[in-house]
Each structure stands twice: as C-alpha cells, then as structure tokens.
PDB file of C-alpha atoms in Angstrom:
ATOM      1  CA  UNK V   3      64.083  10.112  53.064  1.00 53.00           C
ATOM      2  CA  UNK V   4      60.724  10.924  51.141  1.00 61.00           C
ATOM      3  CA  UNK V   5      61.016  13.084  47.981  1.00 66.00           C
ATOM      4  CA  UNK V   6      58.325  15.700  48.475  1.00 68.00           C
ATOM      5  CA  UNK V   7      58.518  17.370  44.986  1.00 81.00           C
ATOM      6  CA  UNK V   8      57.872  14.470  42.280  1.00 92.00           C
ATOM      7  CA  UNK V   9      55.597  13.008  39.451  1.00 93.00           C
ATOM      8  CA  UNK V  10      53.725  10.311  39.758  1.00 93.00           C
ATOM      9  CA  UNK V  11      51.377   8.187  37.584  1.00 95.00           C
ATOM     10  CA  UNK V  12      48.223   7.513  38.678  1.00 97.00           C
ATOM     11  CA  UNK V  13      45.357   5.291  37.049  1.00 98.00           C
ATOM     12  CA  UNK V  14      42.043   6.894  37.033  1.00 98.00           C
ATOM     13  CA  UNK V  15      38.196   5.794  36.842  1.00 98.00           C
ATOM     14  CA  UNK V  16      35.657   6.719  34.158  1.00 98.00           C
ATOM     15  CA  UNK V  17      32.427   8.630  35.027  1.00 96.00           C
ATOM     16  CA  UNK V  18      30.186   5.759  36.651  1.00 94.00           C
ATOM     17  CA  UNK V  19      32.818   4.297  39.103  1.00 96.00           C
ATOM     18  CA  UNK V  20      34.200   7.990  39.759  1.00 97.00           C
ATOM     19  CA  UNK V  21      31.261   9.187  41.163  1.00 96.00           C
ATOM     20  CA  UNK V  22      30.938   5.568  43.178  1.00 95.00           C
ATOM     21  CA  UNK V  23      34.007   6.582  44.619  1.00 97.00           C
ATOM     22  CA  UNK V  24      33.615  10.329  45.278  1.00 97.00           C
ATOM     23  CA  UNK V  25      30.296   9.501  46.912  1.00 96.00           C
ATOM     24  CA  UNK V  26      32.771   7.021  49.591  1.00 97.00           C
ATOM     25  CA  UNK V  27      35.480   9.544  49.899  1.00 97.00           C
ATOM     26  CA  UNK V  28      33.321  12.531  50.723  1.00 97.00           C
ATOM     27  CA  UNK V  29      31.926  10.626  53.559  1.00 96.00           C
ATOM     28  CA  UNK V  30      34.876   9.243  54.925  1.00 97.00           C
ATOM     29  CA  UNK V  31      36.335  12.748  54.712  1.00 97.00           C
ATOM     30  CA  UNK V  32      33.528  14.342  56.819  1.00 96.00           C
ATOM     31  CA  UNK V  33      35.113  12.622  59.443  1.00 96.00           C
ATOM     32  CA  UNK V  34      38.433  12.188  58.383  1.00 97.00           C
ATOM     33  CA  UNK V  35      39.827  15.792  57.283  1.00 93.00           C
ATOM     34  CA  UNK V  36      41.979  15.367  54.257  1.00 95.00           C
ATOM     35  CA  UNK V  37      43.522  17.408  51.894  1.00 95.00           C
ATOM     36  CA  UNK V  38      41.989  17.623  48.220  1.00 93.00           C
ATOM     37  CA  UNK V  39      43.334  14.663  45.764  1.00 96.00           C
ATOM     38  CA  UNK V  40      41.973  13.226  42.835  1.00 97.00           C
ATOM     39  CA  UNK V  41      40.419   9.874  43.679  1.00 97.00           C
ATOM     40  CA  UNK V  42      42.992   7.175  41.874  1.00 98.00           C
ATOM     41  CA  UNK V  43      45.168   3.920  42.470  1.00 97.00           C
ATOM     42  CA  UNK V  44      48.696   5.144  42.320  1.00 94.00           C
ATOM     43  CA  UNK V  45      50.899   2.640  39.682  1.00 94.00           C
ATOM     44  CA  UNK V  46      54.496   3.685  39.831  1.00 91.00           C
ATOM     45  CA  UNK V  47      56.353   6.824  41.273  1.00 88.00           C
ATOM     46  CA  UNK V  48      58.390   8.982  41.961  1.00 88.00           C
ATOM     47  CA  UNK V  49      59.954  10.504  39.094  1.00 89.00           C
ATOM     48  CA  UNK V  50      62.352  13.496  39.500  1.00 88.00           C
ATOM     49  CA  UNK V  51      61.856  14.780  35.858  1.00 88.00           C
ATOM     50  CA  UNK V  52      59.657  13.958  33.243  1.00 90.00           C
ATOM     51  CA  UNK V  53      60.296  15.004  29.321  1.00 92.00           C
ATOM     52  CA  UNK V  54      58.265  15.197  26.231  1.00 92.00           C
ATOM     53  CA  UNK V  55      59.499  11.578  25.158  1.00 94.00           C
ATOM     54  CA  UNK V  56      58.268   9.443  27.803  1.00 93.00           C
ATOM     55  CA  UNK V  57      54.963  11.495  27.489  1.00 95.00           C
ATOM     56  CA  UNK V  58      55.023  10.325  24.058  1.00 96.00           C
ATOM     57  CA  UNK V  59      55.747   7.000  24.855  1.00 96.00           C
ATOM     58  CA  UNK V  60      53.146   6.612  27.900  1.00 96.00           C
ATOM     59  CA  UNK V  61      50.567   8.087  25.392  1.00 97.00           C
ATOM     60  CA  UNK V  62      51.067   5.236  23.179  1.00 97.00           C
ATOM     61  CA  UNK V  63      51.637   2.961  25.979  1.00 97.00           C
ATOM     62  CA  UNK V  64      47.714   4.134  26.889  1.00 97.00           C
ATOM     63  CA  UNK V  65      46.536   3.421  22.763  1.00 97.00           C
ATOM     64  CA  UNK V  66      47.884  -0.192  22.983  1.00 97.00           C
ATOM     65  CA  UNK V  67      46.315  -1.038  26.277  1.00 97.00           C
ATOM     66  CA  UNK V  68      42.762  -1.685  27.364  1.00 96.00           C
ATOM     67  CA  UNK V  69      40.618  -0.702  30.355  1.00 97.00           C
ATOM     68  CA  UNK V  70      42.060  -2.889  33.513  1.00 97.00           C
ATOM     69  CA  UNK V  71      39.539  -4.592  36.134  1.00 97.00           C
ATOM     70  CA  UNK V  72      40.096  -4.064  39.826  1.00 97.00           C
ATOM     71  CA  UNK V  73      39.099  -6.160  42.347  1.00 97.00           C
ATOM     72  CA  UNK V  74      38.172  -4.093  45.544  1.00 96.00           C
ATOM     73  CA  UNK V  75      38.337  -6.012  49.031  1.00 92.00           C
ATOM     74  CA  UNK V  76      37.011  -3.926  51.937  1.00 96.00           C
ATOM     75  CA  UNK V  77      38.495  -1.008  53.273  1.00 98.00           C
ATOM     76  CA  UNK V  78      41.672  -0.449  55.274  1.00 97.00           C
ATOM     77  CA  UNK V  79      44.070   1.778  56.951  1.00 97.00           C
ATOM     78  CA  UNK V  80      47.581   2.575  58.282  1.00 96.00           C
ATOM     79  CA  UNK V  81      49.361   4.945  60.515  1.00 94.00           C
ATOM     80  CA  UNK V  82      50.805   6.032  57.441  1.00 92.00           C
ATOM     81  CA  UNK V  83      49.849   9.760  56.298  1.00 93.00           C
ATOM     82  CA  UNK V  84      49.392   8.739  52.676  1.00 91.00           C
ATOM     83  CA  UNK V  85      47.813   5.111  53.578  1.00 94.00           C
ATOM     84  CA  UNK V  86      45.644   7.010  56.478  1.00 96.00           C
ATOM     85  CA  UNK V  87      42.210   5.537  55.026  1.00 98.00           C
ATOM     86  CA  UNK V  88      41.698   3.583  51.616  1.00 98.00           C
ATOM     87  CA  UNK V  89      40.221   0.878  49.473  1.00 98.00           C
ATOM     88  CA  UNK V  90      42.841  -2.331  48.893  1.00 97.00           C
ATOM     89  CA  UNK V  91      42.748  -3.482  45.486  1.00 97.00           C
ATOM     90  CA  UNK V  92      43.386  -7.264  44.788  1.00 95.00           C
ATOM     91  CA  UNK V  93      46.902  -7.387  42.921  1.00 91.00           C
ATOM     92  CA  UNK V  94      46.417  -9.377  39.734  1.00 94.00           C
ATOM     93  CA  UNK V  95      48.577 -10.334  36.823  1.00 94.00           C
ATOM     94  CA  UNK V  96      47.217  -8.121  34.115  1.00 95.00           C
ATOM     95  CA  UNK V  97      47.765  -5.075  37.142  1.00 95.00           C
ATOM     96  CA  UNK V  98      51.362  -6.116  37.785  1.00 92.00           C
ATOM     97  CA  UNK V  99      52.258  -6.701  33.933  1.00 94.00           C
ATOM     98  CA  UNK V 100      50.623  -3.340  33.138  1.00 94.00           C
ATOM     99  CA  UNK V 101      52.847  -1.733  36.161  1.00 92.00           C
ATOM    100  CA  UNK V 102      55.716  -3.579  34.875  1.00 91.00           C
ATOM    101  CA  UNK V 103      55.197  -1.909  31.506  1.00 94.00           C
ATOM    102  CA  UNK V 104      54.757   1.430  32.801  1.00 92.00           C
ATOM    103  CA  UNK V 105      58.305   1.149  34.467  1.00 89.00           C
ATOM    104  CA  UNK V 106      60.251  -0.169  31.074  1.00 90.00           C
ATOM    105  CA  UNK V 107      59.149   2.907  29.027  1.00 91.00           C
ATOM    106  CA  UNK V 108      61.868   4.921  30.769  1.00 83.00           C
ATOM    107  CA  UNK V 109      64.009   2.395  32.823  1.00 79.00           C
ATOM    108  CA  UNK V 110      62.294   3.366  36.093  1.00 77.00           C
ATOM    109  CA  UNK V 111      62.969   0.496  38.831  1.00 72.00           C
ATOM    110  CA  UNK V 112      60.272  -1.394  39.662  1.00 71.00           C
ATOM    111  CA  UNK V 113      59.738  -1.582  43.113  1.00 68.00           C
ATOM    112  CA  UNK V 114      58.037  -4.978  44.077  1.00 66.00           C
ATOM    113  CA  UNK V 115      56.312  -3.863  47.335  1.00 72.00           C
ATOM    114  CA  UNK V 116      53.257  -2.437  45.266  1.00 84.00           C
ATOM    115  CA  UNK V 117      50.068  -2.478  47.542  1.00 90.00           C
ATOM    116  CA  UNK V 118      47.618  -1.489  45.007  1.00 95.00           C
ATOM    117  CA  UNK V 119      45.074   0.861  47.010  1.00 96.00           C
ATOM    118  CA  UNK V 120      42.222   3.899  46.552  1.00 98.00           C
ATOM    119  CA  UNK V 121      43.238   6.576  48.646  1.00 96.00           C
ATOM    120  CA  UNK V 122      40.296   8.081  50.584  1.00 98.00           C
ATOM    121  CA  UNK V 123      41.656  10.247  53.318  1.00 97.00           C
ATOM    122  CA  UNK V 124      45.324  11.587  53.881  1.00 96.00           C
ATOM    123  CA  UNK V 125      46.647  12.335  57.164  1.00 95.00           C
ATOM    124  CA  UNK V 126      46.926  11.303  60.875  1.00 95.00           C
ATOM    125  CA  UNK V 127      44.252   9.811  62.102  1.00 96.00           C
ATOM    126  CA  UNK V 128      43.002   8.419  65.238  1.00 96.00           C
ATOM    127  CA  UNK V 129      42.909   4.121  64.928  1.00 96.00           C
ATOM    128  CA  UNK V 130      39.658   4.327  66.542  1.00 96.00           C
ATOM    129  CA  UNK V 131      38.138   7.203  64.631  1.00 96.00           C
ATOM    130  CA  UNK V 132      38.918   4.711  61.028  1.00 97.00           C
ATOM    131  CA  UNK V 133      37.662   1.418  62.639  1.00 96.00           C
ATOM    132  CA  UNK V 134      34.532   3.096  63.325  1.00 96.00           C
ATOM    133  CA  UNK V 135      34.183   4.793  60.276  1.00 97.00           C
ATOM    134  CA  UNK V 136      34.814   1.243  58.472  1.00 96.00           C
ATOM    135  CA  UNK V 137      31.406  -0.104  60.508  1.00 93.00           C
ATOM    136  CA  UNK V 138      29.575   2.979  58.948  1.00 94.00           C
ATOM    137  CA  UNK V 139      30.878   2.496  54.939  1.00 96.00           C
ATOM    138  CA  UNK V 140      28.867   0.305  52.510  1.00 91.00           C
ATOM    139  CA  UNK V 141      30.383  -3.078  52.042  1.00 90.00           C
ATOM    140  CA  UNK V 142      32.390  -2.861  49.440  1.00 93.00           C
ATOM    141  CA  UNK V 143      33.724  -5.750  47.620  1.00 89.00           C
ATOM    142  CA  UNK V 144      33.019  -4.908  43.468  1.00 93.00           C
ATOM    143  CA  UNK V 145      34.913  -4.538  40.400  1.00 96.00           C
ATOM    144  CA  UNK V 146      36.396  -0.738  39.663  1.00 97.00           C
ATOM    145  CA  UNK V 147      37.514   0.218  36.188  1.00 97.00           C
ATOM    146  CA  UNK V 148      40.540   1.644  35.802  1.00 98.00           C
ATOM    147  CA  UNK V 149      40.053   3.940  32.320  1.00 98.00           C
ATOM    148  CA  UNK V 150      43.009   6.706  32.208  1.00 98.00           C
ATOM    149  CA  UNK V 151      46.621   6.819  33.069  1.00 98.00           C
ATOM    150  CA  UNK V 152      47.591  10.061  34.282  1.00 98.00           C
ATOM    151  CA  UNK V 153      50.638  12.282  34.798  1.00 96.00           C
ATOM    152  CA  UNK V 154      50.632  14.286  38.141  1.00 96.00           C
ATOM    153  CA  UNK V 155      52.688  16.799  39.942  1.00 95.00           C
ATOM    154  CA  UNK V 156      53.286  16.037  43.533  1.00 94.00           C
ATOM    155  CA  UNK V 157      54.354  18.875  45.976  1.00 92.00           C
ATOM    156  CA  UNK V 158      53.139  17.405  49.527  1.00 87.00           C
ATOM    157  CA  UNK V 159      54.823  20.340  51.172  1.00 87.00           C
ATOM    158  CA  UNK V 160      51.776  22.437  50.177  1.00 87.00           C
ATOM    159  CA  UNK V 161      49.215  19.394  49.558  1.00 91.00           C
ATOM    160  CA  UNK V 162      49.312  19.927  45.904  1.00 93.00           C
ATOM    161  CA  UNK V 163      48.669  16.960  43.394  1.00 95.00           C
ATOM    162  CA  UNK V 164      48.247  18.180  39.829  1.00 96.00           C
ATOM    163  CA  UNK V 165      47.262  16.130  36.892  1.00 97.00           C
ATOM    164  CA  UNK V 166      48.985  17.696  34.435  1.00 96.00           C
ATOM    165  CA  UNK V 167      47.906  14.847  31.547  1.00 96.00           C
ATOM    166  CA  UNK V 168      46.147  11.745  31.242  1.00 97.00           C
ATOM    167  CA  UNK V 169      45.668   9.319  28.834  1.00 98.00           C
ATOM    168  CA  UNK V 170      42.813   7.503  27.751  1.00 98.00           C
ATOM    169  CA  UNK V 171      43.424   3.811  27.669  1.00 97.00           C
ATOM    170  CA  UNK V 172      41.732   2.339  24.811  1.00 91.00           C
TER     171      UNK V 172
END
C-alpha cells in the first residue's frame, strides 16, 4: 500500500537547466493536465519522519559532494500516475553511489529498483495522447545538472509537494 503522507528527497537543477526544463514541462502539461510539482529527479523516499539530525547530516552530506551529471535519453511514460510522462535519466555510478550515500546517513533501505527519471506530468493519461505528444517534444538527449538536494513534504491526497529545505551541493 502507498504511503500518501511522506518526505522525500529530491535533486534539483540550477537556473540554466531549470528553465530548459520548465520550458518542456509547461508544454507537455498544456496537454497533459498535471498537478503543480517542482521539476526534479527523485533520489530516495519515503521517509515517515524526519529530525533536525539527519538535516544536519544531509547538509553536510551536500558540502562534501559536487554537482552530479545526468545523462537524459528521450522521453517516456507509464500507466503509472506518478510515471504518467517524464524524462529517463541514464543510471550511472557516481548517481547510484551518491543515492547509496543518501540512504546510509540515517539507515534508510536502499531500494535497488531506482529508475532515475524527470517528472513532467502526473496523472492518468491517455497512451495515445503521450505518444503523440513525444512526436511534438524537442529531441532530447543532453547532459542536466543536478545542483541541490532537497527536503520535501509529500501529501498526494491534496497534490501537495513542499520543499521545505535544500541544500546546495558544492
């Protein structure tokens, strides 16, 4: 059963490659109605509780580690509300070891079925509606930087997703 109340972290993109990517997921949400989410590539989750010391460790976490490289490959979709339409990201080690990291500061299990993605539309949508929309996108197959790690509040039973802190990585 899906936890609907949670925190996540998320990894998030400086100015340049934000607005590359809020430029994509405005117009795949003109035709795919979505809620409003931050645009980001979701590392590890759910947490039930956070506390002050693994904020304190996850900020240092983000001062020892340096901007990550993603490798985007196309766009894709599921019949998944949270996988409804997004950009796949190519796993590599330094993504995985950084993931791995993430989970040791508090003991949180890694789960190895990470599919590293950019969320662009949530919901249920029509297959057809996304495979045309994918004829209609840029091609997209470019390097992303991932700049921030971020804290955020999840409440899907009223489409919330709060960052409540990020981090800078350094």
């Amino acid at each position: 059963m899906r936890i609907s109340k949670r925190y996540w972290l998320w990894g998030l993109f400086p100015s340049a490659e934000k607005v590359f990517l809020n430029e994509i997921k405005a117009k795949v949400q003109s035709k795919l109605k979505s809620p409003f989410f931050e645009t980001h590539i979701t590392l590890t989750g759910p947490y039930l509780n956070i506390d002050g010391i693994f904020l304190n460790k996850l900020k240092t976490f983000a001062e020892s580690n340096s901007t990550i490289i993603l490798n985007t490959v196309g766009y894709d979709f599921q019949q998944d509300i949270f996988k409804s339409f997004y950009i796949p990201i190519k796993s590599s080690i330094r993504l995985k070891e950084l993931r791995k990291n993430i989970c040791k500061l508090n003991n949180f299990d890694l789960v190895n079925n990470f599919s590293p993605h950019i969320s662009l539309s949530y919901g249920n949508h029509e297959v057809e509606e996304k495979r045309d929309l994918i004829s209609k996108l840029p091609e997209l197959n470019k390097q992303i930087r991932m700049s921030k790690i971020a804290l955020v509040k999840v409440d899907e039973n009223i489409n919330l997703w709060k960052i409540i802190e990020s981090f800078d990585l350094n």
